[in-house]
Short mmCIF file of C-alpha atoms and ligand atoms in Angstrom, two decimals:
data_model
loop_
_atom_site.label_atom_id
_atom_site.label_comp_id
_atom_site.label_asym_id
_atom_site.label_seq_id
_atom_site.Cartn_x
_atom_site.Cartn_y
_atom_site.Cartn_z
CA MET P 1 101.87 70.49 95.45
CA ALA P 2 98.61 72.00 96.62
CA ALA P 3 95.46 69.90 96.90
CA ASP P 4 92.80 70.69 94.29
CA CYS P 5 95.19 72.81 92.22
CA ILE P 6 94.75 72.19 88.51
CA PHE P 7 98.25 73.41 87.61
CA CYS P 8 99.89 71.28 90.34
CA SER P 9 98.01 68.33 88.82
CA ILE P 10 99.36 69.19 85.35
CA ILE P 11 102.91 69.50 86.77
CA GLU P 12 102.54 66.11 88.46
CA GLY P 13 101.32 64.62 85.18
CA ASN P 14 97.92 63.72 86.59
CA ILE P 15 96.10 65.94 84.09
CA PRO P 16 97.26 66.05 80.46
CA ALA P 17 98.60 69.23 78.91
CA THR P 18 100.42 70.00 75.67
CA ARG P 19 103.85 70.85 77.03
CA VAL P 20 106.31 73.08 75.20
CA TYR P 21 109.11 73.43 77.77
CA GLU P 22 110.15 72.29 81.23
CA ASP P 23 113.12 72.63 83.54
CA ALA P 24 113.78 72.27 87.27
CA ASP P 25 111.87 75.45 88.12
CA ALA P 26 109.04 75.89 85.62
CA ILE P 27 106.96 74.32 82.90
CA ALA P 28 105.27 75.84 79.85
CA PHE P 29 102.21 74.37 78.17
CA MET P 30 99.50 75.41 75.75
CA ASP P 31 96.56 77.17 77.39
CA ARG P 32 93.43 75.11 76.83
CA THR P 33 91.74 78.33 75.65
CA GLN P 34 93.47 79.41 72.47
CA THR P 35 92.10 82.95 72.37
CA VAL P 36 94.90 83.53 69.87
CA PRO P 37 96.94 80.89 68.01
CA GLY P 38 99.82 80.26 70.39
CA HIS P 39 98.46 81.10 73.85
CA VAL P 40 101.09 79.60 76.19
CA LEU P 41 101.25 79.50 80.00
CA ILE P 42 104.48 79.54 82.03
CA VAL P 43 104.04 78.04 85.49
CA PRO P 44 106.52 77.63 88.38
CA ARG P 45 106.71 74.06 89.70
CA GLN P 46 106.48 75.23 93.29
CA HIS P 47 102.93 76.20 94.22
CA ALA P 48 102.33 79.87 95.07
CA ALA P 49 98.96 81.51 94.49
CA ASN P 50 100.27 84.65 92.85
CA LEU P 51 102.97 87.34 93.07
CA PHE P 52 101.88 88.30 96.59
CA GLU P 53 102.93 84.86 97.85
CA VAL P 54 105.93 83.98 95.72
CA ASP P 55 109.57 84.55 96.64
CA PRO P 56 110.84 87.47 94.46
CA GLN P 57 113.77 85.40 93.21
CA ALA P 58 111.40 82.69 92.04
CA TYR P 59 109.29 85.36 90.33
CA ALA P 60 112.39 86.65 88.54
CA ARG P 61 113.26 83.11 87.42
CA LEU P 62 109.69 82.66 86.11
CA PHE P 63 110.14 85.70 83.89
CA ALA P 64 113.55 84.49 82.69
CA VAL P 65 111.82 81.32 81.48
CA THR P 66 109.01 83.45 80.04
CA ALA P 67 111.51 85.43 77.95
CA GLN P 68 113.03 82.21 76.62
CA VAL P 69 109.66 80.69 75.71
CA ALA P 70 108.25 83.95 74.28
CA ARG P 71 111.22 84.19 71.90
CA ALA P 72 110.57 80.61 70.80
CA VAL P 73 106.88 81.43 70.22
CA LYS P 74 107.92 84.44 68.13
CA ALA P 75 110.44 82.41 66.12
CA GLY P 76 108.23 79.35 65.78
CA LEU P 77 104.82 80.87 65.02
CA ASN P 78 106.03 84.13 63.49
CA PRO P 79 103.42 86.52 64.95
CA PRO P 80 104.18 90.21 64.38
CA ALA P 81 103.99 90.87 68.14
CA ILE P 82 103.56 89.27 71.56
CA SER P 83 101.95 90.40 74.83
CA VAL P 84 102.96 89.00 78.24
CA LEU P 85 100.24 89.04 80.89
CA GLN P 86 100.25 87.98 84.55
CA ASN P 87 97.04 88.34 86.59
CA ASN P 88 97.04 88.55 90.42
CA GLY P 89 93.65 88.40 92.11
CA ARG P 90 90.10 87.88 90.88
CA GLU P 91 89.56 91.53 89.92
CA ALA P 92 92.61 91.29 87.68
CA GLY P 93 91.11 88.26 85.95
CA GLN P 94 92.99 85.51 87.82
CA THR P 95 90.91 82.33 87.71
CA VAL P 96 93.56 79.71 88.59
CA ASP P 97 95.25 80.29 91.96
CA HIS P 98 98.65 78.96 90.94
CA LEU P 99 100.98 81.71 89.70
CA HIS P 100 101.26 81.77 85.90
CA VAL P 101 102.29 84.01 83.03
CA HIS P 102 100.39 84.21 79.73
CA ILE P 103 102.17 84.56 76.40
CA LEU P 104 99.75 85.83 73.76
CA THR P 105 100.60 86.17 70.09
CA ARG P 106 99.27 89.42 68.70
CA GLU P 107 98.06 90.65 65.33
CA ALA P 108 96.95 94.08 64.18
CA HIS P 109 93.25 94.64 65.01
CA ASP P 110 93.00 91.34 66.94
CA GLY P 111 90.50 92.83 69.39
CA TYR P 112 92.65 92.18 72.47
CA ARG P 113 92.51 95.30 74.62
CA MET P 114 93.44 96.48 78.12
CA ASN P 115 91.73 99.65 79.28
CA TRP P 116 94.32 102.43 78.87
CA ASP P 117 91.87 105.31 79.36
CA ASP P 118 93.66 108.13 81.20
CA LEU P 119 92.42 109.09 84.70
CA HIS P 120 94.04 112.52 84.21
CA ALA P 121 95.44 112.52 87.76
CA ASN P 122 97.13 115.76 88.74
CA SER P 123 100.69 115.96 90.09
CA GLU P 124 99.53 116.09 93.76
CA GLN P 125 97.56 112.89 93.29
CA LEU P 126 100.52 111.24 91.57
CA GLU P 127 102.76 112.25 94.48
CA ARG P 128 100.29 110.82 97.05
CA TRP P 129 100.10 107.49 95.21
CA ALA P 130 103.89 107.42 94.78
CA ALA P 131 104.42 108.18 98.50
CA SER P 132 102.07 105.33 99.50
CA ILE P 133 104.07 102.95 97.33
CA ARG P 134 107.49 104.22 98.51
CA GLU P 135 106.47 103.75 102.17
CA ASN P 136 106.08 100.05 101.48
CA LEU P 137 109.35 99.46 99.67
P1 LIG O 1 93.99 83.41 84.53
O1 LIG O 1 92.64 83.88 84.08
O2 LIG O 1 93.96 82.80 85.92
O3 LIG O 1 95.08 84.44 84.38
O4 LIG O 1 94.38 82.27 83.53
C1 LIG O 1 94.08 80.92 83.72
C2 LIG O 1 94.24 80.23 82.39
O5 LIG O 1 94.36 78.84 82.63
C3 LIG O 1 93.06 80.42 81.44
O6 LIG O 1 93.51 81.06 80.25
C4 LIG O 1 92.55 79.00 81.20
O7 LIG O 1 92.15 78.80 79.87
C5 LIG O 1 93.75 78.16 81.57
N1 LIG O 1 93.42 76.84 82.08
C6 LIG O 1 92.56 76.57 83.10
N2 LIG O 1 92.51 75.25 83.33
C7 LIG O 1 93.35 74.66 82.42
C8 LIG O 1 93.71 73.30 82.15
O8 LIG O 1 93.26 72.36 82.80
N3 LIG O 1 94.61 73.11 81.15
C9 LIG O 1 95.14 74.12 80.42
N4 LIG O 1 96.01 73.80 79.48
N5 LIG O 1 94.82 75.42 80.66
C10 LIG O 1 93.93 75.68 81.64
ZN1 LIG O 2 99.40 74.59 92.35
#
């Protein structure tokens, strides 16, 4: 439990939330901002700010719960599609510093869009980026 963390407060039951699932490791509740019908958050009980702080095993467990809940959203609300989103850092759109995964129901032409414009990097650039990543694995 981190002081002044809104999601820790929800986990502790000090702030209300519309819960859809909980187990020993994680809880899922309705996002207060329903940008789409059925915007659900999956949150680990143990506080970690984001993926840079969490134990990789705990991160894997969070996504196992996400898969379970996302299938229930699909079966229960019957959207044609679902996106899973997980922001890490302000520039990525993270506003709550307690690790969480978004489940978003999707419809054709729903206006939700990531920027997929191609940088048209050449093969040398790709190799430099790949080498920088490999050096840190
Ligand atoms: P982020 O932008 O950090 O990836 O997502 C944070 C999400 O948490 C937002 O979609 C926001 O609507 C949601 N959120 C923030 N505070 C609360 C709250 O007190 N209750 C609920 N249910 N959702 C919250
Ligand atoms: Zn927290």
